[in-house]
Coordinates of C-alpha atoms and ligand atoms in Angstrom, one line a residue:
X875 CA 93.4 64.3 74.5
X876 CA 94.5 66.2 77.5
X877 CA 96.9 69.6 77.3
X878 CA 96.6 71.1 80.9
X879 CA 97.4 74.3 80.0
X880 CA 95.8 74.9 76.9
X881 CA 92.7 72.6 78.3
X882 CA 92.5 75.7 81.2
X883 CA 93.7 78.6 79.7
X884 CA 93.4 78.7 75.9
X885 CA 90.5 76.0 74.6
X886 CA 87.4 78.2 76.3
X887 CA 88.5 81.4 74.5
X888 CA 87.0 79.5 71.5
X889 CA 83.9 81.9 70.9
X890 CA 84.5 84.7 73.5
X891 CA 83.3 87.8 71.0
X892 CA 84.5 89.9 74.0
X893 CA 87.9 91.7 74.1
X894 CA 90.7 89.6 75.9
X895 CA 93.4 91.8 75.5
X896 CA 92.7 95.7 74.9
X897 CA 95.1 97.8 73.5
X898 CA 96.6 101.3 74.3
X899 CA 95.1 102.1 71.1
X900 CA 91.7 101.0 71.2
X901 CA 92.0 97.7 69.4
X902 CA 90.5 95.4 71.3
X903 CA 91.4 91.8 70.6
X904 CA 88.5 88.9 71.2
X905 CA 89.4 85.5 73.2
X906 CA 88.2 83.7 70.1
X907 CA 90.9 85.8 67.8
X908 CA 93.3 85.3 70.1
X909 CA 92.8 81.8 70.4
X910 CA 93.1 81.7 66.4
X911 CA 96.8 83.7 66.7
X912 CA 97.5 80.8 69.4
X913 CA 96.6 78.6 66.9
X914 CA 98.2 79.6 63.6
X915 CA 101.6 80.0 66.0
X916 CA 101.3 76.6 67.1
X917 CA 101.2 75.5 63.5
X918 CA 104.5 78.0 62.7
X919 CA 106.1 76.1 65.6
X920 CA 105.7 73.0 64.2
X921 CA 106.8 74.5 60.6
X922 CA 109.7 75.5 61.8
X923 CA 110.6 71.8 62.8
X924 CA 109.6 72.4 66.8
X925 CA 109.0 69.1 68.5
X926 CA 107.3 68.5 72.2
X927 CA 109.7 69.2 74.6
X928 CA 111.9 71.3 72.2
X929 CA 112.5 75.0 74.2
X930 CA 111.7 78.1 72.1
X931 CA 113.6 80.6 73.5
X932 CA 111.9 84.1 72.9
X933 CA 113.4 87.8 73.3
X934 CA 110.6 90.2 71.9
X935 CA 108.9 93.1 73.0
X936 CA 105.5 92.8 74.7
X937 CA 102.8 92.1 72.2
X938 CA 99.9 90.3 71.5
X939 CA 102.2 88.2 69.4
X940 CA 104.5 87.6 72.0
X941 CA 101.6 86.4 74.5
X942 CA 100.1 84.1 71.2
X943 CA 103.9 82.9 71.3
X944 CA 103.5 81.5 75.0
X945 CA 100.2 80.0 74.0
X946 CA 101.7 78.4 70.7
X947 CA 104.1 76.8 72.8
X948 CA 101.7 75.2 74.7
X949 CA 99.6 73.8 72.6
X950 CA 102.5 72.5 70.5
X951 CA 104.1 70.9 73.7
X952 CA 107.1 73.0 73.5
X953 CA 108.7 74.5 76.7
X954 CA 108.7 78.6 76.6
X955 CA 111.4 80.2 77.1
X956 CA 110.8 84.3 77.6
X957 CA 114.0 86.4 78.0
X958 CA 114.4 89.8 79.5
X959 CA 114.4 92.3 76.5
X960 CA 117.1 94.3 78.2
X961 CA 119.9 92.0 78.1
X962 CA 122.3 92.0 75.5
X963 CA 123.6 89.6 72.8
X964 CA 126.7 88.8 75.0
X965 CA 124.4 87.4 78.0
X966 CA 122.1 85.9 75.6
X967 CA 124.8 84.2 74.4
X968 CA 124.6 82.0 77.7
X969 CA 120.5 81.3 78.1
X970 CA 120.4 79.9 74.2
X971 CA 124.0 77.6 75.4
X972 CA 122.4 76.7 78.2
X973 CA 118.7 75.8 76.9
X974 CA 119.7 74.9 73.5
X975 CA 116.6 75.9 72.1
X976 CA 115.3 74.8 68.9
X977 CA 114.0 77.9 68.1
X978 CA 115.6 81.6 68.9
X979 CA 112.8 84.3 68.4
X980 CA 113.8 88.1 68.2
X981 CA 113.2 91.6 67.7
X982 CA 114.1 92.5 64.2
X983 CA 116.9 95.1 65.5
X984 CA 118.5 92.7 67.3
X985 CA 118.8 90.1 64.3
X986 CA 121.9 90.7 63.5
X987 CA 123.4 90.8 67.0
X988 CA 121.7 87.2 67.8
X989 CA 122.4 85.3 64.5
X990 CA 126.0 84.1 65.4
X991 CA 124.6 83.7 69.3
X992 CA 122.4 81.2 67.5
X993 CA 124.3 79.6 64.7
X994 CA 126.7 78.9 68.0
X995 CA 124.0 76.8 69.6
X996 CA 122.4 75.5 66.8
X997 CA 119.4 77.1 67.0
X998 CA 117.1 78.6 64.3
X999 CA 116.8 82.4 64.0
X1000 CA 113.4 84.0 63.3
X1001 CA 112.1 87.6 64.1
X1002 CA 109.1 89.0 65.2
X1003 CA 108.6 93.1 65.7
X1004 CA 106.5 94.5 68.5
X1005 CA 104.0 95.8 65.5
X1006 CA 103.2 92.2 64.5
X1007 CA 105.4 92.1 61.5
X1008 CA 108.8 89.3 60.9
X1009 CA 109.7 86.0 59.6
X1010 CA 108.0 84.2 61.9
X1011 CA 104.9 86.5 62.3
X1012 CA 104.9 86.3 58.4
X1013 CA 105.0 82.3 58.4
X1014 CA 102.3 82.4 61.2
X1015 CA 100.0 84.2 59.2
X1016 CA 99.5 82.1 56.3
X1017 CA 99.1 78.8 58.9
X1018 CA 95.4 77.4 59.7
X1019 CA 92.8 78.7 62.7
X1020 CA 93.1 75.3 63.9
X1021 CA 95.5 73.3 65.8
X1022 CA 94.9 69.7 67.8
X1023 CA 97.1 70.2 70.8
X1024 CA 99.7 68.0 72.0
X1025 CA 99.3 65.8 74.8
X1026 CA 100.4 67.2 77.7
X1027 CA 100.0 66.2 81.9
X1028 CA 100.7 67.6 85.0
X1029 CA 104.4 66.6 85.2
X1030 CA 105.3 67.8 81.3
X1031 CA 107.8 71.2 81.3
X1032 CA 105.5 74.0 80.0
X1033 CA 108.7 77.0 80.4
X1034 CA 111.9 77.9 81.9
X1035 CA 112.0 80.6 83.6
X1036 CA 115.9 82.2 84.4
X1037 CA 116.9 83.8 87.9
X1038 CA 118.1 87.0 87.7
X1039 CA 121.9 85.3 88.6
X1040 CA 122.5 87.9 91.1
X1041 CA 124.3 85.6 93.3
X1042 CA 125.9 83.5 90.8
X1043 CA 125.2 82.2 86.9
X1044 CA 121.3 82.7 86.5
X1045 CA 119.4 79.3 86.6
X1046 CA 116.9 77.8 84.3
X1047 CA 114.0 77.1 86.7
X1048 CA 111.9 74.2 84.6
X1049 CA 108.0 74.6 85.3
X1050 CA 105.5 71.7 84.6
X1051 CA 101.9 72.3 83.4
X1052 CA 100.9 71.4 87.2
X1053 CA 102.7 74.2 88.8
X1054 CA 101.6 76.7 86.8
X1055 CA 97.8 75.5 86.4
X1056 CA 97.6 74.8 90.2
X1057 CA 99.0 78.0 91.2
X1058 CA 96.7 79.9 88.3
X1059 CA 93.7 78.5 90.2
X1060 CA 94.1 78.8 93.4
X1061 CA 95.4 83.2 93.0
X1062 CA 91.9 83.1 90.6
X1063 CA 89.7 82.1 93.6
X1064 CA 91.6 83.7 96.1
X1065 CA 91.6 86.8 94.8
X1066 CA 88.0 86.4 93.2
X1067 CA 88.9 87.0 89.8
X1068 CA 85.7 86.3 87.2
X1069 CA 85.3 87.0 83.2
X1070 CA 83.8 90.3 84.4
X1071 CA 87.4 91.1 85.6
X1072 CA 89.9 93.8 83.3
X1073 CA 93.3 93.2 85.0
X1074 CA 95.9 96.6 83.9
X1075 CA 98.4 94.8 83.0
X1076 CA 101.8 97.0 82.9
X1077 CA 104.5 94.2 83.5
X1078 CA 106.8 93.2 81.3
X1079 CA 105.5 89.2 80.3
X1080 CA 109.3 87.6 80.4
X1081 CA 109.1 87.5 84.5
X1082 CA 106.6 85.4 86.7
X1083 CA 104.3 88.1 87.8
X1084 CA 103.4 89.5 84.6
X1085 CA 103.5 86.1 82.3
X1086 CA 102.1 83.4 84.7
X1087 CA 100.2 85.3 88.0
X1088 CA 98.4 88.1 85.7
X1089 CA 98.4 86.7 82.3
X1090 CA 97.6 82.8 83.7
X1091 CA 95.3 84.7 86.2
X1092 CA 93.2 86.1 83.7
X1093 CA 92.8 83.2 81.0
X1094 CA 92.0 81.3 83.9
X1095 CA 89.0 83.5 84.6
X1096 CA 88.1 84.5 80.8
X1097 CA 88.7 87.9 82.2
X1098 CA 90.2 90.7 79.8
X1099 CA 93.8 92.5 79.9
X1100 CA 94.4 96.1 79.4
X1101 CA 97.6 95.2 78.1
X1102 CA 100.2 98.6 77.8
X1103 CA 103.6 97.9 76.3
X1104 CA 105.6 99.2 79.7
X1105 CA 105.1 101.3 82.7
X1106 CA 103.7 104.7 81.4
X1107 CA 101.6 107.1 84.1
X1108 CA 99.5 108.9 81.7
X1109 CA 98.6 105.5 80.0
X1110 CA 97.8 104.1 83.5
X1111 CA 95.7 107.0 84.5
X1112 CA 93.7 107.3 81.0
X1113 CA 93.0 103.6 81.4
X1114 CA 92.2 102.8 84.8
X1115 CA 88.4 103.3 84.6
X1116 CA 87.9 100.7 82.2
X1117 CA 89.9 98.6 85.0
X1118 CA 88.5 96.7 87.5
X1119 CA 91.8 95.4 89.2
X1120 CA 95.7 96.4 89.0
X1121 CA 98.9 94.3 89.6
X1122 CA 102.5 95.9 89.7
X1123 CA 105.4 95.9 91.9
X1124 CA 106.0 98.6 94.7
X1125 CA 107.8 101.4 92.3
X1126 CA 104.3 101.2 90.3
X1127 CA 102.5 102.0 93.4
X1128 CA 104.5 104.7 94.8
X1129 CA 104.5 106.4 90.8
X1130 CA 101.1 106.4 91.3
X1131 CA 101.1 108.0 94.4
X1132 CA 103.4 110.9 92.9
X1133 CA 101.0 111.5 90.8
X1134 CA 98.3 114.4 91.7
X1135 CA 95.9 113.0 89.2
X1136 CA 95.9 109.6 91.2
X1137 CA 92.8 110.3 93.6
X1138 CA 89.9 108.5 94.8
X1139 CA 87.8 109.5 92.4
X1140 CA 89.9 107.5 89.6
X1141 CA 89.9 104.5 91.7
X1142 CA 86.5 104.3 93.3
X1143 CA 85.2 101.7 91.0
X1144 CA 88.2 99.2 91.2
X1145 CA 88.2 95.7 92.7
X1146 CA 91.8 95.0 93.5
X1147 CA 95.2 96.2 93.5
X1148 CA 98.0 93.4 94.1
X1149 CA 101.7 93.9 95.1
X1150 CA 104.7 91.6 95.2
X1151 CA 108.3 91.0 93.6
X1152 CA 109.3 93.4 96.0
X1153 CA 108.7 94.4 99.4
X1154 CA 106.1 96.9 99.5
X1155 CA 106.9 99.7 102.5
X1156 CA 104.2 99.6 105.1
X1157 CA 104.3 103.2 104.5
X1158 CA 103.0 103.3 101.0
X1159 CA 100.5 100.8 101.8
X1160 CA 99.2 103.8 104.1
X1161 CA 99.8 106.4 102.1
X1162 CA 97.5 104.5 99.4
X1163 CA 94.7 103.5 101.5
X1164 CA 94.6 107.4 102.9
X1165 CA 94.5 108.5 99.3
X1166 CA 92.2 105.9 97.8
X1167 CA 90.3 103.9 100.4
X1168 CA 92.3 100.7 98.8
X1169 CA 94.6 98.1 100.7
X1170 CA 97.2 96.9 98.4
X1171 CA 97.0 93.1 98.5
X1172 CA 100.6 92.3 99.3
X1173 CA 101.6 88.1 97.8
X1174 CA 105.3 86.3 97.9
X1175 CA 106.3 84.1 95.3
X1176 CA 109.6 83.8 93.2
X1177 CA 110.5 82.4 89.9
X1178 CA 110.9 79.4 90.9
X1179 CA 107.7 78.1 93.2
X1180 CA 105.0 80.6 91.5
X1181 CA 103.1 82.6 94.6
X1182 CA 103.8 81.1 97.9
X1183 CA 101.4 83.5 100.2
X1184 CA 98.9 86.2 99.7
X1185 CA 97.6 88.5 102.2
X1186 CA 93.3 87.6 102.4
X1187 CA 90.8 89.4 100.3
X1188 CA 88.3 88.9 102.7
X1189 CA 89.8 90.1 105.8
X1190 CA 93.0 91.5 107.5
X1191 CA 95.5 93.1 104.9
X1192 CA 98.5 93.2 106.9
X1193 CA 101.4 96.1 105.8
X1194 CA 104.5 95.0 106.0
X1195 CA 103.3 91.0 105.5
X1196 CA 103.2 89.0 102.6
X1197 CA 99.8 87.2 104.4
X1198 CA 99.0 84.0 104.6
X1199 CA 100.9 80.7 103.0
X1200 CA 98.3 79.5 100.1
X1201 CA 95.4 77.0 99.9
X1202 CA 97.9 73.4 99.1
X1203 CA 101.3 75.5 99.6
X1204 CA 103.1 74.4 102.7
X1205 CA 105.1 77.1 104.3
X1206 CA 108.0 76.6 107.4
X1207 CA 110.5 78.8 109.1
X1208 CA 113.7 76.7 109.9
X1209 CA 117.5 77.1 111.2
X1210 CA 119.7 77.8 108.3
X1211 CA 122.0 75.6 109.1
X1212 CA 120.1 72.9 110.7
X1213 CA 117.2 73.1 108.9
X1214 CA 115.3 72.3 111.9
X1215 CA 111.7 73.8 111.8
X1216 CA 111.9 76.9 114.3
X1217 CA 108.9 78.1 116.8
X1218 CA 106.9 81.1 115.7
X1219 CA 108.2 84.4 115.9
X1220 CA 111.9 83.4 115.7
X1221 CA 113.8 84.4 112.1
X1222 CA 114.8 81.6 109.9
X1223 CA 114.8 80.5 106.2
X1224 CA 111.8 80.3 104.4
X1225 CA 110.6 76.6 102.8
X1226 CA 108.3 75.9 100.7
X1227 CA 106.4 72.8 99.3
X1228 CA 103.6 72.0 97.3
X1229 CA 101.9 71.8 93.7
X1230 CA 103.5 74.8 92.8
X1231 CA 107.2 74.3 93.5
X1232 CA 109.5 74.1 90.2
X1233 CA 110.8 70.7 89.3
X1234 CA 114.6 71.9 89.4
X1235 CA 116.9 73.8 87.7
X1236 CA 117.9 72.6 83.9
X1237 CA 121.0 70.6 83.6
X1238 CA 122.2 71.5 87.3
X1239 CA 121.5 68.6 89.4
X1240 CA 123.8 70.0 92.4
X1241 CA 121.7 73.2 92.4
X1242 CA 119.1 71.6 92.5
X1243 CA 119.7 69.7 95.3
X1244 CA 121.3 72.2 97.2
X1245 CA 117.8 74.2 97.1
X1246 CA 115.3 71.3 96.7
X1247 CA 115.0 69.2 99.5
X1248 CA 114.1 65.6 99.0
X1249 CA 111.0 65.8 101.6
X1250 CA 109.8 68.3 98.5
X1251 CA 110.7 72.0 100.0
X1252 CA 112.1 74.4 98.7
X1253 CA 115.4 76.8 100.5
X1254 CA 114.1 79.7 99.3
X1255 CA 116.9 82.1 100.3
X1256 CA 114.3 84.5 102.0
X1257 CA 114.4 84.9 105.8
X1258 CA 111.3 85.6 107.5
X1259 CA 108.9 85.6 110.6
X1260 CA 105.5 84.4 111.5
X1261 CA 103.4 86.5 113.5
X1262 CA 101.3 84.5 116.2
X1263 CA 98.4 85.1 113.8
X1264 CA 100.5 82.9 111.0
X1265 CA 101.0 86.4 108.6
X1266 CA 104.6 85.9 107.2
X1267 CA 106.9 88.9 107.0
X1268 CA 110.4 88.6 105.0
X1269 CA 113.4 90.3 106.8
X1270 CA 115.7 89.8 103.9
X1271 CA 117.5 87.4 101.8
X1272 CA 119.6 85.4 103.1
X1273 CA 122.6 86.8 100.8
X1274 CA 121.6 89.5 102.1
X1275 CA 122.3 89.1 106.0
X1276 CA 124.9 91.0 107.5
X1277 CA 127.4 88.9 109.6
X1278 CA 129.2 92.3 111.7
X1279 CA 131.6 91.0 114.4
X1280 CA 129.8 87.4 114.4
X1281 CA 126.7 89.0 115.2
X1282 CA 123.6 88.4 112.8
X1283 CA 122.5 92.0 110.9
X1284 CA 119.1 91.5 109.5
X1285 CA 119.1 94.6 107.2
X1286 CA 114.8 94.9 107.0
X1287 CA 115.1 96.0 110.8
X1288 CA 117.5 98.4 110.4
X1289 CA 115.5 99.5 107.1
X1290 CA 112.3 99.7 108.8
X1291 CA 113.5 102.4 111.3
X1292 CA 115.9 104.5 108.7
X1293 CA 112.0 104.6 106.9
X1294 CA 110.7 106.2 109.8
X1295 CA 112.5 108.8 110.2
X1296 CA 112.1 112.5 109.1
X1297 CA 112.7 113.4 105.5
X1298 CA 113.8 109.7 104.4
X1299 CA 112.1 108.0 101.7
X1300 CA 113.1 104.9 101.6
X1301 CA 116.5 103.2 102.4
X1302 CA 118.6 99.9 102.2
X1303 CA 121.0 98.7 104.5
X1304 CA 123.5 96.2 103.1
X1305 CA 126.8 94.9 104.8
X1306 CA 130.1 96.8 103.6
X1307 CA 134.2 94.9 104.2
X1308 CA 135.4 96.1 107.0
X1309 CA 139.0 94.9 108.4
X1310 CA 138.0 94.9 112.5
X1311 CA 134.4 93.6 111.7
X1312 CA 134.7 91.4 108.6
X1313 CA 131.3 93.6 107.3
X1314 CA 130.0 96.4 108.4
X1315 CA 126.9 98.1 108.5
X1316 CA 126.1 100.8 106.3
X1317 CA 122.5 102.3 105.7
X1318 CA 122.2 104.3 102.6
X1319 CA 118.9 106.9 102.3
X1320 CA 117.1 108.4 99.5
X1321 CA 115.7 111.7 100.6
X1322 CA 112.3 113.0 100.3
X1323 CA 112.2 115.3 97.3
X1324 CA 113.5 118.7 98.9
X1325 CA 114.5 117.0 102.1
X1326 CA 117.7 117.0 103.8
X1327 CA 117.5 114.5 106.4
X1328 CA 119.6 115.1 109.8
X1329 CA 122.3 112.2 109.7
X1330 CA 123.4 113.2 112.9
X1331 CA 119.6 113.0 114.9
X1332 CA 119.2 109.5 112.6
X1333 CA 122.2 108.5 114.2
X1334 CA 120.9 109.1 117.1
X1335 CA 117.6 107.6 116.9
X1336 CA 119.3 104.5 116.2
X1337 CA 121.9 104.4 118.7
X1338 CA 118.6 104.4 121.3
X1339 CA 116.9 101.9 119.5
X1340 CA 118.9 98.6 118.1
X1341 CA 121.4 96.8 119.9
X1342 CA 125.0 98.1 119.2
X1343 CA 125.8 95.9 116.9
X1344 CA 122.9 96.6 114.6
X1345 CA 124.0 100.6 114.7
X1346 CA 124.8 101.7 111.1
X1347 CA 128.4 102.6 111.0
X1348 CA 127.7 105.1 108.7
X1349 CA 124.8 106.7 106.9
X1350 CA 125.3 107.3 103.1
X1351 CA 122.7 109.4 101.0
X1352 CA 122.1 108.9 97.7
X1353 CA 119.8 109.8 95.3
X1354 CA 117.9 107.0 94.7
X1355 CA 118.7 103.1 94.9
X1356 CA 119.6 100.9 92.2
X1357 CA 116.5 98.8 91.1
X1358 CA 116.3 96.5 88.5
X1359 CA 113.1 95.9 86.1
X1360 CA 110.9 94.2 88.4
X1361 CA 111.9 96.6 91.2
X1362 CA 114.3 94.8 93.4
X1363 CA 116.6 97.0 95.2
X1364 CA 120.1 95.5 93.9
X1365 CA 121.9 95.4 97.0
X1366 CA 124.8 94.1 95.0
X1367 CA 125.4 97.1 93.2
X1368 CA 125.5 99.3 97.0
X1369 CA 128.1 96.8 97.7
X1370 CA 130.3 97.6 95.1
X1371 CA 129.5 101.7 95.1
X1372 CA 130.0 101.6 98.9
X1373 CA 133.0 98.9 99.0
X1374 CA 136.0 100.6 99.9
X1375 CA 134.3 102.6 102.7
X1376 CA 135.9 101.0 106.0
X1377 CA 139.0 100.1 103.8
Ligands
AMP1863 P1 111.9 86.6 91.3 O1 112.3 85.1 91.2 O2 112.6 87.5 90.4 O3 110.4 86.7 91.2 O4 112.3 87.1 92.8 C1 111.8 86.5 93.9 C2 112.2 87.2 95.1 O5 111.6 88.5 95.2 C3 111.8 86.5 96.4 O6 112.6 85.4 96.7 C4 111.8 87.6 97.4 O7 113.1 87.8 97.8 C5 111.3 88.8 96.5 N1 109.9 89.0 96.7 C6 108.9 88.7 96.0 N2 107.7 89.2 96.5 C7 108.0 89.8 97.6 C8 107.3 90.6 98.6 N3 106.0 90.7 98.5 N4 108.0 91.1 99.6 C9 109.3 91.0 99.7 N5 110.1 90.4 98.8 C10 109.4 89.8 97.8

């Protein structure tokens, strides 16, 4: 009987006496334990009337239970559904109409807010609490240490996984055992992960780089998990020795950087430290190489295709690139409107194709084949640039590009100079209304702490470098940009604060 994903991830746990997942605590939980709570959820599943294919739709804070939950799910054939533990009942309200899951399991607090969210849908209500307790971590525990898995092949749905909807109603991205085991093994051998590996693992696990390229990562390599419940810099710095490797977005690079007990010293015995979900500025990639003697591996991937590109581990680490497209992942630069395949070095959308490319988005056939090509790529909605030595670089997303007087803005280039200059941290440029210009271009600037950065000598600096067009027609400063959990700027947001400016 073949289950791809438990076949990889979860069956050679059975007899690992070493810790899988270590706590902030101290407890240290074995593969072969944890393979037992996979087991005995697998079994509540099925109690709780669960059939292969049913979605479980799951809204619980970061646990071993709630990684068991994933595993369950496999095993049992079910497709898992994780849910950002920030949004409310109200937005809930739409994932569990939309998925119609069998199964709706939450925190304890938020029981009462969810049950009418899923007597609505039809869907079961059970709870489980961060601290292991809950109806269905108390129907768990009484099930057996062993479960056969269900039969499951490369094309069967293991999760859905929502967009963030910041364009639009947020999609359900359906994700077959192949995409996720293909993409698990190629990030495990190109980024050399073994059982000797202990990944610090601060992501949330309802998002793609914390549930499927860590988590899937390190099952895939036997390797253990220092698993902390959020971002916390005193937990991160207490725990990093027994680390070997880190992944995080950018904000958890540049904490780390603001923190004086963040030296060498602490990091001379670690492997690897990965960045993505967010562009990374080429200025803290130097600023962490001067302080630690590490390159930050920078990788691309989205929600919907797993990891697309990865800078090398052997070899050049590129700031300001997302590397190299992936061993079986196809990557091409075309004309936005033509889709035509454009020469290197010119600006177009990004496409993907391969094993690891989602099989569309549930119940929306036009989105799907608005994004999903026939020939197999996908529109990802990211612009971006080769470099003659085939490192990709994203200028922006494509929502993101700033049409000013019919001329093309790409905000990254106006971004990367704003960076630059004295006493700016960081910055985002996003396109504003504007009655002569239809948008205009405003660049907004988060200070250095205790800086006051001349507007006037920025002005200036741009005015001698970037075409007219591209000159910021103002320069807002704030203090500091709106970012959601996985540390993506919300241009959105800037939009709306910054609206009325040119009205
Ligand atoms: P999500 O589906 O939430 O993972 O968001 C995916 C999007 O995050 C991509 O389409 C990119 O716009 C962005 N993204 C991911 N990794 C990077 C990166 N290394 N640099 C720049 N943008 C990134």
């Amino acid at each position: 009987m073949t289950n791809l994903l438990y076949d990889a991830f979860f069956a050679p746990q059975s007899g690992r006496d070493r810790a899988f997942l270590i706590l902030p605590d101290g407890t240290e939980i074995s593969g072969d334990a944890f393979l037992r709570m996979v087991h005995r959820v697998a079994h509540a599943l099925v109690a709780s009337g669960v059939q292969p294919g049913d979605r479980i739709a799951v809204q619980i804070e970061k646990s071993p239970m709630a990684l068991a939950i994933y595993g369950g799910a496999v095993a049992a054939g079910a497709i898992f559904l994780p849910l950002n533990t920030a949004y409310t009942a109200a937005e809930i309200d739409y994932f569990v109409g939309n998925a119609t899951p069998k199964l709706l399991l939450a925190d304890g607090r938020k029981a009462e807010a969810l049950t009418p969210v899923a007597q609505a849908h039809g869907a079961a209500l059970m709870v489980v609490n961060a601290d292991g307790s809950g109806s269905f971590a108390d129907l768990a525990a009484t099930q057996s240490e062993d479960f056969t898995p269900v039969e499951r092949g490369a094309d069967d749905l293991a999760a859905f996984l929502y967009t963030s909807g910041t364009t639009g109603r947020s999609k359900g991205a359906m994700l077959t055992h192949g995409n996720l085991l293909s993409n698990a093994k190629v990030l495990t051998a190109e980024w050399r992960f073994t059982d000797a590996d202990v990944l610090l693992h601060a992501l949330p696990i309802f998002h793609t780089h914390g549930l499927f390229v860590a988590t899937n990562v390190s099952l895939m390599a036997g390797g253990a998990m220092i698993f902390l419940p959020g971002l916390n810099m005193d937990e991160m710095i207490r725990l990093m020795p027994r680390a070997t490797t880190m992944m995080g977005v950018p904000t958890f690079y540049t904490r780390l950087l603001d923190d004086a007990r963040f030296t060498a010293d602490l990091t001379a015995h670690m492997r690897l430290f990965v960045s993505g979900s967010a562009p990374l500025l080429a200025e803290t990639h130097v600023q962490f190489e001067d302080r630690t003697g590490h390159r930050i591996l920078e990788r691309y991937g989205m929600t919907e295709t797993n990891m697309n590109t990865s800078n090398p581990y052997e070899g050049d680490r590129r700031a300001g690139t997302v590397g190299l497209p992936l061993p079986g992942v196809e990557v091409v630069v075309t004309d936005p409107t033509t889709g035509e395949v454009l020469p290197q070095g010119e600006v177009g959308m990004i496409e993907v194709r391969g094993p690891n490319v989602f099989k569309g988005y549930w119940q929306m056939p036009e989105k799907t084949r608005e994004e999903l090509r026939d020939t197999g790529f996908f529109i990802t909605g990211d612009l971006g640039q080769f470099d003659p030595d085939g490192y990709l670089s994203i200028v922006g997303r494509q929502k993101d590009l700033i049409i000013t007087g019919g001329f093309n803005v790409y905000p990254k280039e106006v971004e990367l100079i704003l960076d630059e200059q004295p006493g700016v941290l960081e910055s985002a440029v996003v396109g504003v209304p504007h009655p002569d210009f239809g948008e205009a271009v405003l660049g907004v600037i988060v200070a250095e702490p205790g800086q006051s950065p001349d507007l006037q000598a920025i002005d200036q600096v741009l005015r001698g470098s970037l075409a007219r067009f591209k000159q910021p027609k103002a320069l807002k400063i704030v203090a500091a940009l709106p970012r959601n959990t996985m540390g993506k700027v919300q241009k959105n947001e800037l939009r709306n604060q910054f609206g009325d400016l040119f009205k």
